Every structure is written in C-alpha cells, then in structure tokens.
mmCIF file of C-alpha atoms in Angstrom:
data_model
loop_
_atom_site.group_PDB
_atom_site.id
_atom_site.type_symbol
_atom_site.label_atom_id
_atom_site.label_comp_id
_atom_site.label_asym_id
_atom_site.label_seq_id
_atom_site.Cartn_x
_atom_site.Cartn_y
_atom_site.Cartn_z
ATOM 1 C CA UNK J 14 -60.395 -5.733 3.815
ATOM 2 C CA UNK J 15 -59.810 -1.976 3.808
ATOM 3 C CA UNK J 16 -62.293 0.056 5.817
ATOM 4 C CA UNK J 17 -62.891 3.538 4.408
ATOM 5 C CA UNK J 18 -64.289 6.462 6.359
ATOM 6 C CA UNK J 19 -67.369 7.826 4.632
ATOM 7 C CA UNK J 20 -66.630 11.219 2.998
ATOM 8 C CA UNK J 21 -69.415 12.971 4.871
ATOM 9 C CA UNK J 22 -67.738 12.197 8.169
ATOM 10 C CA UNK J 23 -64.097 12.864 7.279
ATOM 11 C CA UNK J 24 -64.170 16.525 8.276
ATOM 12 C CA UNK J 25 -65.966 15.790 11.536
ATOM 13 C CA UNK J 26 -63.572 12.944 12.445
ATOM 14 C CA UNK J 27 -60.571 15.160 11.663
ATOM 15 C CA UNK J 28 -61.874 17.927 13.915
ATOM 16 C CA UNK J 29 -62.463 15.528 16.788
ATOM 17 C CA UNK J 30 -59.058 13.831 16.476
ATOM 18 C CA UNK J 31 -57.152 17.069 16.126
ATOM 19 C CA UNK J 32 -59.015 18.580 19.086
ATOM 20 C CA UNK J 33 -57.858 15.618 21.169
ATOM 21 C CA UNK J 34 -54.305 15.922 19.837
ATOM 22 C CA UNK J 35 -54.161 19.646 20.594
ATOM 23 C CA UNK J 36 -55.373 18.990 24.137
ATOM 24 C CA UNK J 37 -52.818 16.209 24.709
ATOM 25 C CA UNK J 38 -49.739 17.423 22.842
ATOM 26 C CA UNK J 39 -50.270 21.149 22.496
ATOM 27 C CA UNK J 40 -50.822 23.365 19.462
ATOM 28 C CA UNK J 41 -47.108 23.626 18.676
ATOM 29 C CA UNK J 42 -46.853 19.862 18.132
ATOM 30 C CA UNK J 43 -49.767 19.854 15.716
ATOM 31 C CA UNK J 44 -48.325 22.817 13.846
ATOM 32 C CA UNK J 45 -45.007 20.991 13.413
ATOM 33 C CA UNK J 46 -46.557 17.820 11.946
ATOM 34 C CA UNK J 47 -45.198 16.683 8.596
ATOM 35 C CA UNK J 48 -46.823 17.595 5.322
ATOM 36 C CA UNK J 49 -47.761 14.601 3.185
ATOM 37 C CA UNK J 50 -47.682 14.745 -0.607
ATOM 38 C CA UNK J 51 -49.594 12.054 -2.488
ATOM 39 C CA UNK J 52 -48.824 10.692 -5.954
ATOM 40 C CA UNK J 53 -51.422 8.701 -7.936
ATOM 41 C CA UNK J 54 -54.027 8.448 -5.192
ATOM 42 C CA UNK J 55 -57.651 9.489 -5.563
ATOM 43 C CA UNK J 56 -58.739 12.564 -3.523
ATOM 44 C CA UNK J 57 -61.028 10.674 -1.144
ATOM 45 C CA UNK J 58 -58.404 8.067 -0.332
ATOM 46 C CA UNK J 59 -55.728 10.760 -0.016
ATOM 47 C CA UNK J 60 -57.809 12.546 2.617
ATOM 48 C CA UNK J 61 -58.149 9.355 4.592
ATOM 49 C CA UNK J 62 -54.432 8.568 4.350
ATOM 50 C CA UNK J 63 -53.467 12.115 5.356
ATOM 51 C CA UNK J 64 -55.565 11.853 8.506
ATOM 52 C CA UNK J 65 -54.018 8.491 9.429
ATOM 53 C CA UNK J 66 -50.485 9.768 8.828
ATOM 54 C CA UNK J 67 -51.038 13.049 10.687
ATOM 55 C CA UNK J 68 -52.091 11.196 13.818
ATOM 56 C CA UNK J 69 -49.357 8.547 13.463
ATOM 57 C CA UNK J 70 -46.628 11.169 12.956
ATOM 58 C CA UNK J 71 -47.548 12.905 16.200
ATOM 59 C CA UNK J 72 -47.550 9.587 18.078
ATOM 60 C CA UNK J 73 -44.124 8.696 16.662
ATOM 61 C CA UNK J 74 -42.679 12.139 17.432
ATOM 62 C CA UNK J 75 -43.655 11.703 21.067
ATOM 63 C CA UNK J 76 -42.755 7.986 21.335
ATOM 64 C CA UNK J 77 -39.293 8.214 19.748
ATOM 65 C CA UNK J 78 -38.516 11.821 20.656
ATOM 66 C CA UNK J 79 -37.661 12.520 17.018
ATOM 67 C CA UNK J 80 -38.599 15.100 14.420
ATOM 68 C CA UNK J 81 -39.990 13.728 11.187
ATOM 69 C CA UNK J 82 -39.186 15.349 7.822
ATOM 70 C CA UNK J 83 -41.145 18.477 6.924
ATOM 71 C CA UNK J 84 -42.483 16.786 3.779
ATOM 72 C CA UNK J 85 -43.094 13.093 3.134
ATOM 73 C CA UNK J 86 -44.168 11.620 -0.191
ATOM 74 C CA UNK J 87 -46.646 8.755 -0.467
ATOM 75 C CA UNK J 88 -46.574 7.206 -3.945
ATOM 76 C CA UNK J 89 -48.996 4.554 -5.168
ATOM 77 C CA UNK J 90 -47.536 2.327 -7.874
ATOM 78 C CA UNK J 91 -49.238 -0.181 -10.158
ATOM 79 C CA UNK J 92 -46.497 -2.646 -11.124
ATOM 80 C CA UNK J 93 -43.702 -4.647 -9.539
ATOM 81 C CA UNK J 94 -41.212 -2.918 -11.844
ATOM 82 C CA UNK J 95 -42.244 0.537 -10.589
ATOM 83 C CA UNK J 96 -42.121 -0.717 -7.028
ATOM 84 C CA UNK J 97 -38.582 -2.081 -7.403
ATOM 85 C CA UNK J 98 -37.332 0.964 -9.292
ATOM 86 C CA UNK J 99 -38.540 3.510 -6.718
ATOM 87 C CA UNK J 100 -37.505 1.350 -3.754
ATOM 88 C CA UNK J 101 -34.011 0.978 -5.144
ATOM 89 C CA UNK J 102 -33.996 -2.807 -4.997
ATOM 90 C CA UNK J 103 -35.997 -5.975 -5.363
ATOM 91 C CA UNK J 104 -39.142 -5.976 -3.222
ATOM 92 C CA UNK J 105 -40.821 -9.383 -2.617
ATOM 93 C CA UNK J 106 -44.034 -10.009 -4.530
ATOM 94 C CA UNK J 107 -45.849 -10.423 -1.201
ATOM 95 C CA UNK J 108 -44.942 -6.846 -0.214
ATOM 96 C CA UNK J 109 -47.766 -4.308 -0.071
ATOM 97 C CA UNK J 110 -45.661 -1.325 0.912
ATOM 98 C CA UNK J 111 -42.122 -0.103 1.449
ATOM 99 C CA UNK J 112 -40.389 2.792 3.138
ATOM 100 C CA UNK J 113 -37.350 4.570 1.704
ATOM 101 C CA UNK J 114 -36.125 6.676 4.664
ATOM 102 C CA UNK J 115 -33.242 8.252 2.732
ATOM 103 C CA UNK J 116 -35.770 9.783 0.304
ATOM 104 C CA UNK J 117 -38.587 10.454 2.831
ATOM 105 C CA UNK J 118 -40.742 8.194 0.689
ATOM 106 C CA UNK J 119 -43.511 5.682 1.358
ATOM 107 C CA UNK J 120 -44.446 3.334 -1.473
ATOM 108 C CA UNK J 121 -47.770 1.510 -1.697
ATOM 109 C CA UNK J 122 -48.462 -1.127 -4.333
ATOM 110 C CA UNK J 123 -51.909 -1.497 -5.805
ATOM 111 C CA UNK J 124 -53.787 -3.834 -5.520
ATOM 112 C CA UNK J 125 -51.750 -5.312 -2.632
ATOM 113 C CA UNK J 126 -52.329 -2.225 -0.475
ATOM 114 C CA UNK J 127 -56.056 -3.014 -0.541
ATOM 115 C CA UNK J 128 -55.432 -6.670 0.400
ATOM 116 C CA UNK J 129 -53.200 -6.003 3.405
ATOM 117 C CA UNK J 130 -53.982 -8.453 6.250
ATOM 118 C CA UNK J 131 -54.685 -5.636 8.688
ATOM 119 C CA UNK J 132 -55.971 -2.419 7.139
ATOM 120 C CA UNK J 133 -54.779 0.561 5.164
ATOM 121 C CA UNK J 134 -54.216 2.313 8.494
ATOM 122 C CA UNK J 135 -51.923 -0.500 9.700
ATOM 123 C CA UNK J 136 -49.937 -0.402 6.465
ATOM 124 C CA UNK J 137 -49.395 3.378 6.568
ATOM 125 C CA UNK J 138 -48.460 3.360 10.256
ATOM 126 C CA UNK J 139 -46.025 0.498 9.649
ATOM 127 C CA UNK J 140 -44.188 2.293 6.835
ATOM 128 C CA UNK J 141 -44.139 5.652 8.609
ATOM 129 C CA UNK J 142 -42.666 3.948 11.685
ATOM 130 C CA UNK J 143 -39.721 2.771 9.545
ATOM 131 C CA UNK J 144 -38.987 6.356 8.519
ATOM 132 C CA UNK J 145 -39.254 7.652 12.110
ATOM 133 C CA UNK J 146 -36.987 4.874 13.427
ATOM 134 C CA UNK J 147 -34.309 5.584 10.839
ATOM 135 C CA UNK J 148 -34.427 9.288 11.687
ATOM 136 C CA UNK J 149 -33.883 8.339 15.334
ATOM 137 C CA UNK J 150 -30.741 6.315 14.506
ATOM 138 C CA UNK J 151 -29.456 8.995 12.088
ATOM 139 C CA UNK J 152 -29.646 6.600 9.151
ATOM 140 C CA UNK J 153 -27.217 4.138 10.767
ATOM 141 C CA UNK J 154 -27.601 0.361 10.586
ATOM 142 C CA UNK J 155 -30.328 -1.176 12.730
ATOM 143 C CA UNK J 156 -31.084 -4.928 12.513
ATOM 144 C CA UNK J 157 -34.272 -5.929 10.713
ATOM 145 C CA UNK J 158 -35.717 -7.636 13.772
ATOM 146 C CA UNK J 159 -35.692 -4.235 15.509
ATOM 147 C CA UNK J 160 -36.712 -2.289 12.396
ATOM 148 C CA UNK J 161 -39.611 -4.557 11.388
ATOM 149 C CA UNK J 162 -40.441 -5.342 14.994
ATOM 150 C CA UNK J 163 -40.938 -1.702 15.932
ATOM 151 C CA UNK J 164 -42.983 -0.968 12.795
ATOM 152 C CA UNK J 165 -45.273 -3.963 13.430
ATOM 153 C CA UNK J 166 -45.535 -3.190 17.143
ATOM 154 C CA UNK J 167 -46.362 0.474 16.519
ATOM 155 C CA UNK J 168 -49.057 -0.450 13.986
ATOM 156 C CA UNK J 169 -50.542 -3.030 16.370
ATOM 157 C CA UNK J 170 -50.165 -5.828 13.836
ATOM 158 C CA UNK J 171 -50.863 -8.791 16.078
ATOM 159 C CA UNK J 172 -53.625 -11.306 15.403
ATOM 160 C CA UNK J 173 -54.522 -14.922 16.122
ATOM 161 C CA UNK J 174 -52.600 -15.838 12.956
ATOM 162 C CA UNK J 175 -49.391 -14.458 14.490
ATOM 163 C CA UNK J 176 -49.998 -16.456 17.654
ATOM 164 C CA UNK J 177 -50.431 -19.717 15.731
ATOM 165 C CA UNK J 178 -47.409 -18.908 13.527
ATOM 166 C CA UNK J 179 -45.078 -18.470 16.516
ATOM 167 C CA UNK J 180 -46.575 -21.361 18.504
ATOM 168 C CA UNK J 181 -46.259 -23.705 15.506
ATOM 169 C CA UNK J 182 -42.628 -22.681 14.948
ATOM 170 C CA UNK J 183 -41.993 -23.184 18.647
ATOM 171 C CA UNK J 184 -43.478 -26.703 18.560
ATOM 172 C CA UNK J 185 -41.639 -27.689 15.357
ATOM 173 C CA UNK J 186 -38.375 -26.048 16.485
ATOM 174 C CA UNK J 187 -38.284 -23.843 13.394
ATOM 175 C CA UNK J 188 -37.906 -20.412 15.028
ATOM 176 C CA UNK J 189 -35.564 -18.106 13.147
ATOM 177 C CA UNK J 190 -32.273 -16.865 14.657
ATOM 178 C CA UNK J 191 -32.827 -13.137 15.093
ATOM 179 C CA UNK J 192 -29.975 -11.995 12.845
ATOM 180 C CA UNK J 193 -31.259 -14.292 10.089
ATOM 181 C CA UNK J 194 -34.232 -11.913 9.824
ATOM 182 C CA UNK J 195 -31.946 -9.429 8.023
ATOM 183 C CA UNK J 196 -32.608 -11.609 4.953
ATOM 184 C CA UNK J 197 -36.407 -11.289 5.174
ATOM 185 C CA UNK J 198 -36.746 -9.883 1.646
ATOM 186 C CA UNK J 199 -35.494 -13.210 0.295
ATOM 187 C CA UNK J 200 -37.991 -15.285 2.305
ATOM 188 C CA UNK J 201 -41.124 -16.894 0.936
ATOM 189 C CA UNK J 202 -44.345 -15.464 2.356
ATOM 190 C CA UNK J 203 -44.885 -18.027 5.136
ATOM 191 C CA UNK J 204 -41.307 -17.637 6.406
ATOM 192 C CA UNK J 205 -41.637 -13.853 6.162
ATOM 193 C CA UNK J 206 -44.780 -13.992 8.320
ATOM 194 C CA UNK J 207 -42.774 -15.853 10.958
ATOM 195 C CA UNK J 208 -39.977 -13.267 10.725
ATOM 196 C CA UNK J 209 -42.422 -10.388 11.227
ATOM 197 C CA UNK J 210 -44.158 -12.190 14.098
ATOM 198 C CA UNK J 211 -40.869 -12.893 15.874
ATOM 199 C CA UNK J 212 -39.701 -9.305 15.313
ATOM 200 C CA UNK J 213 -42.909 -7.915 16.809
ATOM 201 C CA UNK J 214 -42.315 -10.049 19.905
ATOM 202 C CA UNK J 215 -38.687 -8.890 20.205
ATOM 203 C CA UNK J 216 -39.771 -5.265 20.541
ATOM 204 C CA UNK J 217 -42.718 -6.183 22.748
ATOM 205 C CA UNK J 218 -40.343 -8.145 25.000
ATOM 206 C CA UNK J 219 -37.861 -5.229 25.176
ATOM 207 C CA UNK J 220 -40.619 -2.824 26.219
ATOM 208 C CA UNK J 221 -41.883 -5.255 28.874
ATOM 209 C CA UNK J 222 -38.468 -6.080 30.332
ATOM 210 C CA UNK J 223 -36.441 -2.881 29.809
ATOM 211 C CA UNK J 224 -39.146 -0.270 29.362
ATOM 212 C CA UNK J 225 -39.446 2.619 26.914
ATOM 213 C CA UNK J 226 -36.186 4.195 28.055
ATOM 214 C CA UNK J 227 -34.355 0.913 27.518
ATOM 215 C CA UNK J 228 -35.582 0.771 23.942
ATOM 216 C CA UNK J 229 -34.518 4.374 23.318
ATOM 217 C CA UNK J 230 -31.081 3.666 24.828
ATOM 218 C CA UNK J 231 -30.732 0.746 22.421
ATOM 219 C CA UNK J 232 -31.592 3.009 19.481
ATOM 220 C CA UNK J 233 -29.081 5.599 20.704
ATOM 221 C CA UNK J 234 -26.384 2.913 20.662
ATOM 222 C CA UNK J 235 -27.225 2.098 17.046
ATOM 223 C CA UNK J 236 -27.274 5.847 16.267
ATOM 224 C CA UNK J 237 -23.703 5.987 17.577
ATOM 225 C CA UNK J 238 -22.741 3.396 14.962
ATOM 226 C CA UNK J 239 -22.478 0.413 17.284
ATOM 227 C CA UNK J 240 -22.942 -3.130 16.012
ATOM 228 C CA UNK J 241 -25.568 -5.489 17.380
ATOM 229 C CA UNK J 242 -23.427 -6.997 20.161
ATOM 230 C CA UNK J 243 -22.131 -3.645 21.449
ATOM 231 C CA UNK J 244 -25.521 -1.937 21.087
ATOM 232 C CA UNK J 245 -27.263 -4.537 23.270
ATOM 233 C CA UNK J 246 -24.483 -4.441 25.854
ATOM 234 C CA UNK J 247 -24.479 -0.612 26.004
ATOM 235 C CA UNK J 248 -28.201 0.018 25.542
ATOM 236 C CA UNK J 249 -29.737 -2.835 27.532
ATOM 237 C CA UNK J 250 -26.858 -3.985 29.703
ATOM 238 C CA UNK J 251 -26.947 -7.574 28.462
ATOM 239 C CA UNK J 252 -24.989 -9.517 25.874
ATOM 240 C CA UNK J 253 -26.871 -10.210 22.667
ATOM 241 C CA UNK J 254 -26.334 -13.942 23.254
ATOM 242 C CA UNK J 255 -28.035 -13.756 26.664
ATOM 243 C CA UNK J 256 -30.788 -11.540 25.268
ATOM 244 C CA UNK J 257 -31.664 -14.047 22.553
ATOM 245 C CA UNK J 258 -31.616 -16.938 25.023
ATOM 246 C CA UNK J 259 -33.963 -15.046 27.371
ATOM 247 C CA UNK J 260 -36.188 -14.081 24.450
ATOM 248 C CA UNK J 261 -36.393 -17.746 23.367
ATOM 249 C CA UNK J 262 -37.385 -18.698 26.900
ATOM 250 C CA UNK J 263 -40.053 -15.974 26.813
ATOM 251 C CA UNK J 264 -41.475 -17.563 23.662
ATOM 252 C CA UNK J 265 -41.285 -21.054 25.182
ATOM 253 C CA UNK J 266 -43.241 -19.877 28.230
ATOM 254 C CA UNK J 267 -45.895 -17.930 26.361
ATOM 255 C CA UNK J 268 -46.413 -19.436 22.892
ATOM 256 C CA UNK J 269 -47.380 -23.096 22.990
ATOM 257 C CA UNK J 270 -50.336 -25.203 21.881
ATOM 258 C CA UNK J 271 -52.020 -24.156 25.138
ATOM 259 C CA UNK J 272 -51.720 -20.528 24.061
ATOM 260 C CA UNK J 273 -53.726 -21.348 20.946
ATOM 261 C CA UNK J 274 -56.336 -23.249 22.954
ATOM 262 C CA UNK J 275 -56.655 -20.506 25.560
ATOM 263 C CA UNK J 276 -57.247 -17.838 22.932
ATOM 264 C CA UNK J 277 -60.990 -17.277 22.461
ATOM 265 C CA UNK J 278 -60.790 -17.222 18.684
ATOM 266 C CA UNK J 279 -58.476 -20.216 18.724
ATOM 267 C CA UNK J 280 -60.929 -22.170 20.877
ATOM 268 C CA UNK J 281 -63.814 -21.576 18.486
ATOM 269 C CA UNK J 282 -61.726 -22.298 15.396
ATOM 270 C CA UNK J 283 -60.460 -25.563 16.851
ATOM 271 C CA UNK J 284 -63.962 -26.469 18.024
ATOM 272 C CA UNK J 285 -65.306 -25.833 14.522
ATOM 273 C CA UNK J 286 -62.567 -28.013 13.009
ATOM 274 C CA UNK J 287 -63.318 -30.807 15.486
ATOM 275 C CA UNK J 288 -67.046 -30.628 14.676
ATOM 276 C CA UNK J 289 -66.402 -30.767 10.925
ATOM 277 C CA UNK J 290 -63.968 -33.689 11.262
ATOM 278 C CA UNK J 291 -66.412 -35.481 13.551
ATOM 279 C CA UNK J 292 -69.251 -34.990 11.090
ATOM 280 C CA UNK J 293 -67.162 -36.332 8.199
ATOM 281 C CA UNK J 294 -66.070 -39.369 10.233
ATOM 282 C CA UNK J 295 -69.655 -40.205 11.245
ATOM 283 C CA UNK J 296 -70.789 -39.796 7.655
ATOM 284 C CA UNK J 297 -68.036 -42.137 6.426
ATOM 285 C CA UNK J 298 -68.874 -44.760 9.060
ATOM 286 C CA UNK J 299 -72.541 -44.689 8.037
ATOM 287 C CA UNK J 300 -71.625 -45.105 4.372
ATOM 288 C CA UNK J 301 -69.256 -47.998 5.151
ATOM 289 C CA UNK J 302 -71.946 -49.722 7.253
ATOM 290 C CA UNK J 303 -74.544 -49.299 4.509
ATOM 291 C CA UNK J 304 -72.194 -50.751 1.906
ATOM 292 C CA UNK J 305 -71.422 -53.686 4.211
ATOM 293 C CA UNK J 306 -75.106 -54.428 4.820
ATOM 294 C CA UNK J 307 -75.836 -54.410 1.096
ATOM 295 C CA UNK J 308 -72.986 -56.865 0.525
ATOM 296 C CA UNK J 309 -74.215 -59.194 3.285
ATOM 297 C CA UNK J 310 -77.800 -59.125 2.006
ATOM 298 C CA UNK J 311 -76.604 -60.167 -1.449
ATOM 299 C CA UNK J 312 -75.049 -63.364 -0.106
ATOM 300 C CA UNK J 313 -77.797 -64.181 2.407
ATOM 301 C CA UNK J 314 -80.714 -63.822 -0.061
ATOM 302 C CA UNK J 315 -82.726 -67.086 -0.934
ATOM 303 C CA UNK J 316 -84.127 -65.617 -4.106
ATOM 304 C CA UNK J 317 -81.799 -67.523 -6.482
ATOM 305 C CA UNK J 318 -82.614 -69.419 -9.677
ATOM 306 C CA UNK J 319 -81.002 -72.866 -9.333
ATOM 307 C CA UNK J 320 -82.270 -74.244 -12.618
ATOM 308 C CA UNK J 321 -79.179 -73.220 -14.452
ATOM 309 C CA UNK J 322 -76.717 -74.109 -11.716
ATOM 310 C CA UNK J 323 -73.298 -75.308 -12.754
ATOM 311 C CA UNK J 324 -72.938 -77.310 -9.517
ATOM 312 C CA UNK J 325 -74.525 -80.413 -11.151
ATOM 313 C CA UNK J 326 -73.871 -80.067 -14.883
ATOM 314 C CA UNK J 327 -74.950 -83.672 -15.634
ATOM 315 C CA UNK J 328 -78.539 -82.871 -14.831
ATOM 316 C CA UNK J 329 -80.951 -81.848 -17.517
ATOM 317 C CA UNK J 330 -82.522 -78.560 -16.508
ATOM 318 C CA UNK J 331 -85.790 -79.787 -17.983
ATOM 319 C CA UNK J 332 -85.985 -82.973 -15.843
ATOM 320 C CA UNK J 333 -88.179 -83.094 -12.773
ATOM 321 C CA UNK J 334 -86.024 -84.387 -9.940
ATOM 322 C CA UNK J 335 -88.964 -85.724 -7.895
ATOM 323 C CA UNK J 336 -90.528 -87.823 -10.736
ATOM 324 C CA UNK J 337 -87.136 -89.336 -11.617
ATOM 325 C CA UNK J 338 -86.601 -90.536 -8.063
ATOM 326 C CA UNK J 339 -90.143 -92.043 -7.893
ATOM 327 C CA UNK J 340 -89.791 -94.089 -11.084
ATOM 328 C CA UNK J 341 -86.451 -95.547 -9.944
ATOM 329 C CA UNK J 342 -88.020 -96.698 -6.688
ATOM 330 C CA UNK J 343 -90.743 -98.393 -8.568
#
C-alpha cells in the first residue's frame, strides 16, 4: 500500500530533509541535484515523488561517486502498450516500473505503481538506482544480478517474503545460476521474485566481503568493457566460478528453514498456521466421533418394531405367539 505524505506537511518535511542534506553533503551538492520532470502525474503526487528522488539522487551521487543527468523524466503510463513502447521492448506484466538509462527516463505503470510490494518510495529509488549504476559503468554491459541487485539493495527491498523465497529455493535446490538472471524479463512472477531476491543478496554479500571499494572496483571493470569473468577477477580478485561457489555457501549457511523460524515474523506466522491447522484437525475429529456415535446408537437401539419382521415370514403378524403355544400344550 502506498503511503502518501499529507500536503500540509510536505513543505515542512522538505525543509527538514534538505537542512540535513546541506549539513551532511554541503550546499554545492544540493545545488547540483538533478531536476525531475513529471509527465501525467497529479501535482500532489509529483511533489512527493520529487522529494523522494531529490534525496535518493544525492545518496546515489555520494555512494557511487557519479554525476546524475541534469534532467530526468518520470512518465506515468496507463497501458502495457505504452509501457512497452517507451521502454523499447517487452516489459513483463508484473512490472510496476522501468528505467531507460540511455534516455534518462523512469517509467511507472498505473495501477501497478500503487500496488508495489514495498512503497512508491522503494519503486522510485529502485529505478533511479538503475540509471545511476549505468552512468557509473558508462553505459557498458553489467549483468542483471548486479544491476537488479544494486537497485533492490539501495531501495532496501528486503522482507520476510524474500527470506522465505530464498530459503525455500535453497531447500528445494531450485536456486538460479547467477547468469541465468539476465533472462529475468522472461520469467513468471514467482521466478522473478527469486531472481530479485538472489540479486539483492549478491550485492549484499559483495559489500560484506569486499566492502564499498570492492564493489566500485567491480563497476570500474565493467565500465572498462570487461566481461563477467574478467571483471570479477580484476575488480574483486576472485574467479567468477569461485565467487558463485562462495556465494552459494553463504546462502546455505544463512538461509534455511531455521532462518524462517528464527525470524520474529516467521515465528508468529508459523505459529498462526499451526494453531489454525490444529483447530481444524480437532474440529474434524469431533465431527468424526459424533458421526460414529450416531451410527453405533442406531444399531444398539431396542426400539424396533418386530411385528413385520422378515426373519420368520411363516408367522401371521396377527397371531399371538403366547396363546398359540398354550393351546398346543393343552
């Protein structure tokens, strides 16, 4: 669900955030922030998006040591056809947004932009991160697991759902080879969620093991036109084969069924499921027992009418059995 800042507070929030940014980054950095042009948005939403993008652009400038374009366009489209046309290719129907770095363009699709799993802020930060990353590598090829991983990592798109997605793939041995993620736009939504989750963890793992400078060195190798194997060897000092093996081991050590159980939200969700299943099982047992008792009572009851019994068809139902026996003994 999208959370909107109330209009009365937008100006105040902007002043506070920009005061903090000026104090941290200096006035020159704020003055050099990109200008954002909006197409088809309503004024209130445009103000909110501009604030989000202003802050994100300054964070990206500092994080990647890159200058963003002077002007960026944010276009809101209504149909899949418009989305595909402006993006220059087929965008999956599960896509809420897209970045076109070569045109300094961010596309948002209504109503999907308002149904994004995170928030409008996450979506905008994710797409802007794509543009910043491609500026850092001078428009050269960068694998999707780095591209999508950095965008998701920068936007903080990590929830309990991502944990269960990776842990489940780990348990079922269905993790994706990293270079397979280049085909993410052809994946169905569930497989795409796994691809994004794995990509997030690739970048997170690089930052933890090699640090910020290691990640920047890797991007510099891609900027120099290196392929994946050479870029990892030059930028991180490891072969891509060894990197993926170590990354897989990182997942094996950190994303298991115990990870789900140890997560607070996971514990309560699993507990709730157990309670519901337990309740349904008890209810079924009670119903089965009640049905069994009714069946037993039917056969044990003495309230039967034997006068019309077929067990002794030669007897006349109207005869009195006692009087017949007495007369024969006479």
